[in-house]
Short mmCIF file of C-alpha atoms in Angstrom, two decimals:
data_model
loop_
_atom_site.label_atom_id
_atom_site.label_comp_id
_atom_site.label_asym_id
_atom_site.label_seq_id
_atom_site.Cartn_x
_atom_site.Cartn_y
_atom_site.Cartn_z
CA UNK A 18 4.44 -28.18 -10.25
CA UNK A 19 3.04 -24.71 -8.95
CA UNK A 20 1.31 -22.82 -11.20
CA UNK A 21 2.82 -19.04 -12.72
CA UNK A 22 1.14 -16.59 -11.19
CA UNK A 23 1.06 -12.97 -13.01
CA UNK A 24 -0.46 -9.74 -12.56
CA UNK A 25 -3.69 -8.70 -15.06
CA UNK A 26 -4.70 -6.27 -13.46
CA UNK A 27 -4.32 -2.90 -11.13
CA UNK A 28 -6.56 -0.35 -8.94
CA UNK A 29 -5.03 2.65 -7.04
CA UNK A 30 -6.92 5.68 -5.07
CA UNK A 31 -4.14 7.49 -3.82
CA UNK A 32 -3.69 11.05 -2.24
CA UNK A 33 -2.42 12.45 -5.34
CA UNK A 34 -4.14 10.32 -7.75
CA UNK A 35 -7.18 8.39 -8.08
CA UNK A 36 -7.28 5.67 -10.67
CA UNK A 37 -4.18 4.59 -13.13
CA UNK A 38 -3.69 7.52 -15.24
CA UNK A 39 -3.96 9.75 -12.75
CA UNK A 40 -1.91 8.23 -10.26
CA UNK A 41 0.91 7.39 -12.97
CA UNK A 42 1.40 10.56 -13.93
CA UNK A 43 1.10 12.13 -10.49
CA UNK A 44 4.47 9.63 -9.71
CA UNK A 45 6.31 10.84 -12.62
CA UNK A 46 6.09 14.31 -11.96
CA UNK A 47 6.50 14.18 -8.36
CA UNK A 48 3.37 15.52 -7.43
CA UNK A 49 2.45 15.41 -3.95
CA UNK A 50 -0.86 14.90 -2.43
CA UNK A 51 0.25 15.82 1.18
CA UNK A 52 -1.73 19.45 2.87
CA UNK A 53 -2.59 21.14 5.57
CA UNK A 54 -5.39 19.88 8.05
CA UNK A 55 -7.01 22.72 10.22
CA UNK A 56 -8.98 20.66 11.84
CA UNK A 57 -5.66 18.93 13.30
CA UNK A 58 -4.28 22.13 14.03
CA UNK A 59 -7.89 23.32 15.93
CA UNK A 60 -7.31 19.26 18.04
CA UNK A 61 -3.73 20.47 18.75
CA UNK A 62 -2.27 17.83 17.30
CA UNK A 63 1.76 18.53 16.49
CA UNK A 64 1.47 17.09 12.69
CA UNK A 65 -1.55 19.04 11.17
CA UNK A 66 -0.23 17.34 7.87
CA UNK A 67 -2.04 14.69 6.12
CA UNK A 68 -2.93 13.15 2.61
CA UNK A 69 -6.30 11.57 1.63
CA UNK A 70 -7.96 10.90 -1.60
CA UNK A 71 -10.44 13.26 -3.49
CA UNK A 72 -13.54 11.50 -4.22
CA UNK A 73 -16.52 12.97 -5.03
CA UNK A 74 -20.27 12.28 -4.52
CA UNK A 75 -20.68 11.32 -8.26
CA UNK A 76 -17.71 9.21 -8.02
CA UNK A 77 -18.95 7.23 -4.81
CA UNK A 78 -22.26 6.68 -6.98
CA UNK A 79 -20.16 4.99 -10.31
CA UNK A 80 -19.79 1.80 -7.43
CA UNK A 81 -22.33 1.83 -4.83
CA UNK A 82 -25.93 2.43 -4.86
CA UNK A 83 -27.94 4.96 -2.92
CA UNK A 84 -29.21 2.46 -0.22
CA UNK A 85 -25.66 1.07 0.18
CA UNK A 86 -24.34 4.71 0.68
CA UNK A 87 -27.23 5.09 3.20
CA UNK A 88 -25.87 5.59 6.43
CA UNK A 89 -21.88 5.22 5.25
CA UNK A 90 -19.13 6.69 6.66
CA UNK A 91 -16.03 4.37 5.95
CA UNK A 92 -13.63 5.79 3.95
CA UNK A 93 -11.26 2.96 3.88
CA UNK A 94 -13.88 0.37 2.73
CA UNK A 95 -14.69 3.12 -0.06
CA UNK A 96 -11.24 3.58 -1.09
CA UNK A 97 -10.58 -0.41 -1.30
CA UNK A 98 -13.89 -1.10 -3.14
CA UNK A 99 -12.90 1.59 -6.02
CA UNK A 100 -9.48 0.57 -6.06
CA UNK A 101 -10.91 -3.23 -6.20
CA UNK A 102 -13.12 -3.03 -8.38
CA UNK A 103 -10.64 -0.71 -10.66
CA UNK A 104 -8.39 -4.10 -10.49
CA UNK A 105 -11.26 -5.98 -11.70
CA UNK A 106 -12.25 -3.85 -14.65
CA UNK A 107 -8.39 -3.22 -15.89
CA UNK A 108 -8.25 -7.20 -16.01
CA UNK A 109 -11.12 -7.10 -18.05
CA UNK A 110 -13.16 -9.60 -15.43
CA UNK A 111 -17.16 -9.03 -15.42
CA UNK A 112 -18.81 -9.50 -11.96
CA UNK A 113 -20.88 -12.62 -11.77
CA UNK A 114 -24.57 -11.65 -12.95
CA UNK A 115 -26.90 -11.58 -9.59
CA UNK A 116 -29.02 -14.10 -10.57
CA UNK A 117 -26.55 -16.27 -11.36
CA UNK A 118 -23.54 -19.08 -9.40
CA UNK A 119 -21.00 -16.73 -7.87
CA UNK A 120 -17.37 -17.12 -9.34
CA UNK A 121 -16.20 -20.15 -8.10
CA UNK A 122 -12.83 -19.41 -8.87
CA UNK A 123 -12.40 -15.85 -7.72
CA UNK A 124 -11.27 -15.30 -4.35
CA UNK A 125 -10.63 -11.75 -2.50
CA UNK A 126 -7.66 -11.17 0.31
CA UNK A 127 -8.61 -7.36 0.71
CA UNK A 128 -6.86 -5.99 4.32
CA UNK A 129 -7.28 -2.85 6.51
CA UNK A 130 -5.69 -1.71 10.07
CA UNK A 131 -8.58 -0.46 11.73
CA UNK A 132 -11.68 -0.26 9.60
CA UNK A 133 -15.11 2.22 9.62
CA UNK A 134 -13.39 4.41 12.67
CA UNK A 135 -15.98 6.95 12.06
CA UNK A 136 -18.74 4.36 12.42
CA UNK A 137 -17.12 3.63 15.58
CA UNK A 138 -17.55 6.71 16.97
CA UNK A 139 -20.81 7.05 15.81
CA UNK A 140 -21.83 3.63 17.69
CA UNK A 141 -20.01 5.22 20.97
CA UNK A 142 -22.00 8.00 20.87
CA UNK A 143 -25.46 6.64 19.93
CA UNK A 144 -25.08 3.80 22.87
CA UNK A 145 -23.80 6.52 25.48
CA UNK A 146 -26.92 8.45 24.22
CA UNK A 147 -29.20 5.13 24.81
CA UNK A 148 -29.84 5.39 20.77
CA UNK A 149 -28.60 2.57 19.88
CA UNK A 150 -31.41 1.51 17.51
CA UNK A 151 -30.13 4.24 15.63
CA UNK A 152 -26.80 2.78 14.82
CA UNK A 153 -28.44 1.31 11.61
CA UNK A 154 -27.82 -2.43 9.85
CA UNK A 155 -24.64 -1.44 8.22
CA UNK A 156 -22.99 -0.25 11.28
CA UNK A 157 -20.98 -4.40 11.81
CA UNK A 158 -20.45 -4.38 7.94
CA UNK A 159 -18.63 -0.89 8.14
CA UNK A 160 -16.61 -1.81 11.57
CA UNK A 161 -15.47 -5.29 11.32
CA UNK A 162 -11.93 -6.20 9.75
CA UNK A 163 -13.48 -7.84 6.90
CA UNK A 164 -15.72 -5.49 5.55
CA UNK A 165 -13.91 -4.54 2.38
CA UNK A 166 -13.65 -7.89 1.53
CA UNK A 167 -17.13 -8.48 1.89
CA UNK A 168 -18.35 -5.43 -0.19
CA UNK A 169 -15.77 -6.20 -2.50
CA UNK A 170 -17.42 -9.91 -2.69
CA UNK A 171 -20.99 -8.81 -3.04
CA UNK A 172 -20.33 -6.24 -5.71
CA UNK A 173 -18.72 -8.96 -7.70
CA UNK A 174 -20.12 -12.64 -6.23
CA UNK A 175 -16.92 -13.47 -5.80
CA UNK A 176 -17.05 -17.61 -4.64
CA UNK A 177 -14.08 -19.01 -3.58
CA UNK A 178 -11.70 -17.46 -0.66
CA UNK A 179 -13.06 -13.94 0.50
CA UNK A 180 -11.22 -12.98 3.92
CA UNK A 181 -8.92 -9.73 5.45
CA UNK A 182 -6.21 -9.80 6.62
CA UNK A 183 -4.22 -7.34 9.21
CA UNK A 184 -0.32 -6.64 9.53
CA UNK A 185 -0.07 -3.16 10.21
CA UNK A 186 1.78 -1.53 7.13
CA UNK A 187 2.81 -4.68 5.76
CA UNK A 188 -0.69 -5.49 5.56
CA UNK A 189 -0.68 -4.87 1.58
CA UNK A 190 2.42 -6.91 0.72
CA UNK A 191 1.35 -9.59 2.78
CA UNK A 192 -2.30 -9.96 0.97
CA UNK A 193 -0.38 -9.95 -2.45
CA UNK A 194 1.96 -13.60 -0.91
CA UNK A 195 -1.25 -14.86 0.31
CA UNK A 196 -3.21 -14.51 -2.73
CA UNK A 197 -0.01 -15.69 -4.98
CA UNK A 198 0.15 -18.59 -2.87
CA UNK A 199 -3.59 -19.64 -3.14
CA UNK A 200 -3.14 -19.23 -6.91
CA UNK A 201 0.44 -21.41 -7.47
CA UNK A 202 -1.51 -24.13 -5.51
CA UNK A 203 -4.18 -24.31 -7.89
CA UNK A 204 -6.88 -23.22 -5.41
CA UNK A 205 -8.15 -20.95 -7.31
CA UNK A 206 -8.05 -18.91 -10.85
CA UNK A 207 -7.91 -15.48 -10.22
CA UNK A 208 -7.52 -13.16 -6.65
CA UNK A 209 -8.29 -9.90 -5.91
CA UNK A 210 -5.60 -8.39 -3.43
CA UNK A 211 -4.93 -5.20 -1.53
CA UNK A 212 -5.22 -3.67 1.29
CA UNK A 213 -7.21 0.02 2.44
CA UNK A 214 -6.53 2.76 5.07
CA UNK A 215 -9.12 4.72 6.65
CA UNK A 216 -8.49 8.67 7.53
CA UNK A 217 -9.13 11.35 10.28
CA UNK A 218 -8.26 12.45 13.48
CA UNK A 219 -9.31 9.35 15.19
CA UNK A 220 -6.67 7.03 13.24
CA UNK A 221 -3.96 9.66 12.88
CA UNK A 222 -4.07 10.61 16.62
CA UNK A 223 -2.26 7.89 18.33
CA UNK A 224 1.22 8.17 15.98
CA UNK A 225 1.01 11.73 16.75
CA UNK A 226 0.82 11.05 19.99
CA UNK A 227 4.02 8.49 19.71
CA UNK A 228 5.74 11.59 17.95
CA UNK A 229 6.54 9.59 14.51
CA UNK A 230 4.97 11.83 13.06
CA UNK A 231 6.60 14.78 11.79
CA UNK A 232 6.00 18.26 13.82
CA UNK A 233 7.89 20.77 11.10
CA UNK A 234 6.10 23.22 8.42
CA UNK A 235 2.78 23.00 9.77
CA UNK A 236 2.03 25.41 7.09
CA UNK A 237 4.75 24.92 4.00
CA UNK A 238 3.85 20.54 3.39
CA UNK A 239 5.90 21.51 0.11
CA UNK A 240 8.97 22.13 2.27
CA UNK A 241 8.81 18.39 4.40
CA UNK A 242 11.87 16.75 4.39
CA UNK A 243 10.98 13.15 2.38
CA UNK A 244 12.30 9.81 3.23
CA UNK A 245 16.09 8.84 3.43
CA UNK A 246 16.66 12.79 3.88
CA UNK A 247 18.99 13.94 6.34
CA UNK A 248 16.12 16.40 7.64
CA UNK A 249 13.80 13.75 7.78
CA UNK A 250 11.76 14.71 11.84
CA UNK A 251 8.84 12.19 11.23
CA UNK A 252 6.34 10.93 8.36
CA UNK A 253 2.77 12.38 7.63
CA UNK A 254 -0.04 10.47 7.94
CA UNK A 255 -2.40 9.55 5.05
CA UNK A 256 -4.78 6.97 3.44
CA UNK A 257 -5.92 5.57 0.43
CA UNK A 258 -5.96 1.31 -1.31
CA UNK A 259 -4.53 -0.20 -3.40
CA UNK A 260 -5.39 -3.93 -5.49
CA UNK A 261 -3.97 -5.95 -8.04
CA UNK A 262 -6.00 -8.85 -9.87
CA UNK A 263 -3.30 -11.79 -9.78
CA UNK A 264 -4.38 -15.14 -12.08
CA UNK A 265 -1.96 -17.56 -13.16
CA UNK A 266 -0.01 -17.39 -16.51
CA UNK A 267 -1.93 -20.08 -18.41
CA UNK A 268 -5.17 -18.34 -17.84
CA UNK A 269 -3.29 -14.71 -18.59
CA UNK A 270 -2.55 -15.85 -22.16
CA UNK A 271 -5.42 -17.65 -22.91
CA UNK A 272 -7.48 -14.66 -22.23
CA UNK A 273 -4.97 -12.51 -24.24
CA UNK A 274 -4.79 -10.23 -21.06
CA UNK A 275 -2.66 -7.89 -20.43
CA UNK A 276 0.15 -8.48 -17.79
CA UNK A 277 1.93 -6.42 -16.02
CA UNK A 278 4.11 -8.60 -14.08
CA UNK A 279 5.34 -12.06 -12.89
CA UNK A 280 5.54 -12.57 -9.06
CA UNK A 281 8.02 -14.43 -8.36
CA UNK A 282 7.84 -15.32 -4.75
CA UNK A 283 8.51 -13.85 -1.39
CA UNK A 284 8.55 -14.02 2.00
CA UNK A 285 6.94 -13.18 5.23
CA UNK A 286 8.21 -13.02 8.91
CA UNK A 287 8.33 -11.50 12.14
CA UNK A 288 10.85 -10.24 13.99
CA UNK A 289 9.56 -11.62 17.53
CA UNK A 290 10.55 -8.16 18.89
CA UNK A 291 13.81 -9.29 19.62
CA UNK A 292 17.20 -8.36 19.11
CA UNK A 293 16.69 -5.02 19.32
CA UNK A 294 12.99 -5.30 17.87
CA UNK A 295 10.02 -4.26 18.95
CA UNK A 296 6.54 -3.17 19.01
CA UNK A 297 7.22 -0.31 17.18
CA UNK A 298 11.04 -1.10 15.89
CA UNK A 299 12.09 -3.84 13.79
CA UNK A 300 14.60 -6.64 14.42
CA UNK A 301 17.01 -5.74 11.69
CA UNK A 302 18.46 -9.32 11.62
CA UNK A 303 14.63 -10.60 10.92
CA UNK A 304 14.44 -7.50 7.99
CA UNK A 305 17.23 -9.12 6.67
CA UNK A 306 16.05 -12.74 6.61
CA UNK A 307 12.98 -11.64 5.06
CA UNK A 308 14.63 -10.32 2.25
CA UNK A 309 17.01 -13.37 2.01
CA UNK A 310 14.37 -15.68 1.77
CA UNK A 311 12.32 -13.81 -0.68
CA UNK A 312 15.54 -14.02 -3.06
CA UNK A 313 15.19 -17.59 -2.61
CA UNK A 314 12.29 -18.16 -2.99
CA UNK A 315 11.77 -16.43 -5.83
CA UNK A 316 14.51 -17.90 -7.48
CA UNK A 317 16.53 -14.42 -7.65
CA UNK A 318 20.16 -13.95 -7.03
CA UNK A 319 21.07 -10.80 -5.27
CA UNK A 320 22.97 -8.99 -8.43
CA UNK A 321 19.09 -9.47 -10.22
CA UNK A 322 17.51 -6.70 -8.73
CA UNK A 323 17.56 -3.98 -10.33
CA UNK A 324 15.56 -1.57 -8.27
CA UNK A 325 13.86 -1.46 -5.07
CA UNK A 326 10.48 0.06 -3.84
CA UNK A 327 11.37 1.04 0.19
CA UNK A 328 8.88 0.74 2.92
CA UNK A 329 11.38 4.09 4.04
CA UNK A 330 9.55 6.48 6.45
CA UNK A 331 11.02 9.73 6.94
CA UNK A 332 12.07 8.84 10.22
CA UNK A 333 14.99 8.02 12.15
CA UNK A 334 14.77 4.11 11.25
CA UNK A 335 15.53 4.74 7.48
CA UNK A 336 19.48 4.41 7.73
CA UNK A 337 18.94 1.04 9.10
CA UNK A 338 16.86 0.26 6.05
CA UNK A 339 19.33 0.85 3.95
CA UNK A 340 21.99 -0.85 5.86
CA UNK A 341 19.69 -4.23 6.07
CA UNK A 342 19.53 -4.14 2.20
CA UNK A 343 22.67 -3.27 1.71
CA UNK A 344 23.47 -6.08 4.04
CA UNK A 345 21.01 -8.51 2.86
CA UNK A 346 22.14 -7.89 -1.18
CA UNK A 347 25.78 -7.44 -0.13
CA UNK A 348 25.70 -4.23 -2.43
CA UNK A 349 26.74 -0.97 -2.31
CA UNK A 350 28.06 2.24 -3.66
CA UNK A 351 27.10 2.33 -7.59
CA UNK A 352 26.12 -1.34 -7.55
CA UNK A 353 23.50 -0.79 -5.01
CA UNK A 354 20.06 -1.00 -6.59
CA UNK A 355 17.80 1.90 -7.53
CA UNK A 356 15.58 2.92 -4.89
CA UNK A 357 12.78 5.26 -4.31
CA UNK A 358 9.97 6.03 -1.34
CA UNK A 359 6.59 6.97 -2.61
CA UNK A 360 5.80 8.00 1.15
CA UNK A 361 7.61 11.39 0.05
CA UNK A 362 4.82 12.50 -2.40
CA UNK A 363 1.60 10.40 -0.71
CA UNK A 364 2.87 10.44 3.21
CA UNK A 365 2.29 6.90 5.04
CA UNK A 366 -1.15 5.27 4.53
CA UNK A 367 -0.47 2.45 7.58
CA UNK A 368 -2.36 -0.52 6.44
CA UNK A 369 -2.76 0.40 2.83
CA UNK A 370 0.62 1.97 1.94
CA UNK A 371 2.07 -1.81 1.30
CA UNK A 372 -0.37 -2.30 -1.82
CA UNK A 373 -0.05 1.41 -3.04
CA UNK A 374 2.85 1.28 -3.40
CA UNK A 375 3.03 -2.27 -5.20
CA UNK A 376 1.04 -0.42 -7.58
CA UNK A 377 3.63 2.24 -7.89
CA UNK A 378 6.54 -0.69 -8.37
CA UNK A 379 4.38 -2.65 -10.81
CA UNK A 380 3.64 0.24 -12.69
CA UNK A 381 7.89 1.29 -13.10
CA UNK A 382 8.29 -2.31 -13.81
CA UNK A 383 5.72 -2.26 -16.46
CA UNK A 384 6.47 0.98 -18.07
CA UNK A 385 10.54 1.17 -17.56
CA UNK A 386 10.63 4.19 -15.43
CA UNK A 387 11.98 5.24 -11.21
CA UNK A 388 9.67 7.84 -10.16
CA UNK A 389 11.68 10.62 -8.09
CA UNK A 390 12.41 10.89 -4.50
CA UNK A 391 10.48 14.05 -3.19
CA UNK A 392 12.12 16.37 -0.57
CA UNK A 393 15.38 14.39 -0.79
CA UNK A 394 17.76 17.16 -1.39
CA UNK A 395 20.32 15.97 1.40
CA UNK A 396 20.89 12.57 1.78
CA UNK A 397 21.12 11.17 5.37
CA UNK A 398 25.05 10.87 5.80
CA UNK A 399 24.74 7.34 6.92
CA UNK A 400 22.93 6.41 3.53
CA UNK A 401 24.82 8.60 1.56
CA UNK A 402 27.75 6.18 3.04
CA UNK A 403 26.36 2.96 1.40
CA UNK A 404 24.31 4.19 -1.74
CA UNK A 405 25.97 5.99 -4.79
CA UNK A 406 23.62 9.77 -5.18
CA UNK A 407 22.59 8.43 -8.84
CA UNK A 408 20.95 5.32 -7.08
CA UNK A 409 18.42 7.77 -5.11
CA UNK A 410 17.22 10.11 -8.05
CA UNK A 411 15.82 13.15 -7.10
CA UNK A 412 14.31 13.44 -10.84
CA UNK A 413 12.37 11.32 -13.19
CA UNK A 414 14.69 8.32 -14.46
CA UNK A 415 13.50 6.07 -17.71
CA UNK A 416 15.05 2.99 -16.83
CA UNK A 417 13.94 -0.67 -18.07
CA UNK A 418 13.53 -2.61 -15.20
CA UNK A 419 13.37 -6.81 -15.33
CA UNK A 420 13.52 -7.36 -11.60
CA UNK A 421 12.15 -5.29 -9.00
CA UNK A 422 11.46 -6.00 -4.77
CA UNK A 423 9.22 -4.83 -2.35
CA UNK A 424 9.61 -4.73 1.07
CA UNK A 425 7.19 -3.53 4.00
CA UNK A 426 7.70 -3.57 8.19
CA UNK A 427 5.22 -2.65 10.00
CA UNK A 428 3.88 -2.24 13.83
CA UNK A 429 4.55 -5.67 15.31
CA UNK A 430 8.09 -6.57 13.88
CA UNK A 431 6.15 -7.84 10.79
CA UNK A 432 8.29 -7.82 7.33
CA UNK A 433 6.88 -8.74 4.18
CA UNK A 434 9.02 -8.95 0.84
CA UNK A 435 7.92 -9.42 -2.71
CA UNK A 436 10.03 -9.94 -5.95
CA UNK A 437 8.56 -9.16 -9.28
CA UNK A 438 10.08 -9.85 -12.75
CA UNK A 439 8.40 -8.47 -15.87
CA UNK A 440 7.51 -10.28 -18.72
#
């Protein structure tokens, strides 16, 4: 028999909230950590909107030391390693002593998209300059896929499983499966999961050059039209991590920790970039599986869910969203689920926005609440045909909450889906 697996802990640096409290109330309120960016306006790019966390020098200095901040520009392996080790501390779990075995049964599945991008650049420059002994001896630590993980697993001495993975923006759900799965099969006692973004130009560039991004008041980021709007031109780029400490329920209750949540299963596919699919677009009859087989996997029947977290964009692929969960849950109207976007308030941190917004769902789960859909004042017609207005609140709803899913598609025709259940 597999074992329970449960959720002990959480770590969030977000663009309008870094850390739990912050973040929780920041989602409550609405509060929106998109701006202005004039160094994308002085690059010309068409979205000079963007959203990154605020961390400061002393805060980069509460988890790294000043010869591992030598020579270290990568934001997204500093966001993951705060949010990571955040996870760590809320479950209450003390790093293995440095003299000491490492945690044999601790294991890290930590993701990113394209990590250290800056440190790329850096290493262009320096070899095209012939300086390439400058490059320094974190320069592969900072660049390859893996390096979050690996921080992550030296600042704690972690000892079983510590890998990456990468699926685009499903990159974060897809961690949380894997890690669930190691843990139901006994392999190991607790896992750190999540997934980071980096941020910049140098990431951003290429989906403004695919014009997803949006293009519309440059200068008024309070006025962008959020996801499942019928205004919606486009989302806004950001960055940030996410983690969650996952451990199975016997070892939850014998440590008297606190959980937040049960996972209950889920599922992962792809889409093969058929069937109308493709690199960019996903393969709405794949979407649709996904979801299916997370339901049973998890146990769940369709009437069960009670609210959904939405990998929704802004963008002209929302409708279809809707339509494959409408589809997929064969509900509609008033009996259509709750659902929210938290890309309205944070814009869309690629590789990380999977786990943020976990973190988001867990949290509603946890504390009975769906946090409001930003910039959602019209409703896309072809949503507003298959979802009741009360089931897309535009203000804070307290609402207890006993079965929740998350879904995320990303680049690739990947789809990830995760069903939750609190306890």
């Amino acid at each position: 028999m597999k074992n329970r697996v449960v959720i002990t802990g959480l770590g969030v640096v977000a663009p309008n909230g870094v850390g739990l409290t912050s973040f929780s109330e920041a989602i409550k309120s609405g509060a929106s950590g998109i701006t202005f960016f004039p160094e994308l306006r002085d690059l010309n790019f068409s979205c000079q909107l963007g959203a990154k966390p605020s961390i400061s020098e002393e805060k980069k200095r509460e988890y790294f030391s000043e010869l591992q901040l030598r020579n270290f520009n990568s934001s997204g392996i500093l966001y993951g390693v705060i949010a990571g080790m955040d996870a760590l501390k809320d479950a209450k779990i003390t790093p293995a002593n440095p003299e000491e075995d490492p945690l044999w049964d601790l294991g890290i599945i930590f993701g990113s998209g394209t990590s250290g991008v800056e440190k790329f650049r850096e290493a262009i420059n320096k070899i095209d300059a012939k300086n390439v002994r400058r490059l320094g001896s974190t320069s592969v630590a900072q660049t390859m896929t893996s390096g979050v993980s690996a921080y992550l697993g030296g600042l704690i001495g972690a000892g079983n499983m510590v890998t990456a993975n990468s699926s685009a923006c499903a990159t974060g759900t897809e961690a949380l499966l894997m890690g669930y799965e190691h843990i139901a099969n006994g392999k190991a006692k607790y896992m750190l999961c999540g997934s980071t973004s980096d941020s910049g130009p140098y990431l951003w560039g290429g989906f403004d050059a695919m014009r997803v991004t949006t293009y519309k008041h440059n200068q008024e980021p309070n006025k962008v039209a959020g996801p499942m709007s019928s205004e919606a031109s486009g989302f806004i780029p950001s960055s940030g991590a996410g983690a969650y400490l996952l451990e199975s329920l016997t070892s939850a209750q014998e440590r008297g920790a606190t959980i937040y949540a049960e996972i209950l299963g889920g599922a992962v596919n792809n889409g093969g970039q058929r069937i109308g699919g493709s690199m960019t677009a996903p393969n709405s009859v794949a979407v649709q599986k996904c979801i299916k087989d997370a339901l049973q996997n998890a146990g769940v029947a369709t009437d069960d869910i009670d609210y959904i977290n939405g990998h929704l964009t802004a963008t002209i692929k929302d409708p279809d969203e809707i339509k494959n969960w409408s589809l997929a849950l064969n509900r509609r109207g008033a009996k259509f689920p709750y659902i929210n976007s938290l890309k309205g308030m944070i814009g869309h941190c690629l590789a990380a926005s999977g786990s943020i917004e976990i973190v988001s769902a867990i949290l509603q789960l946890h504390e009975g609440f769906v946090f409001p859909n930003v910039n959602c004042k019209r409703i896309h017609p072809e949503i507003d045909a298959l979802i009741a207005s009360e089931k897309i609140p535009k203000q804070l709803q307290r609402v207890p909450l006993k079965i929740v899913a998350k879904a995320s598609f990303g680049f690739g025709d990947v789809n990830a889906c995760a069903i939750f259940k609190k306890i």
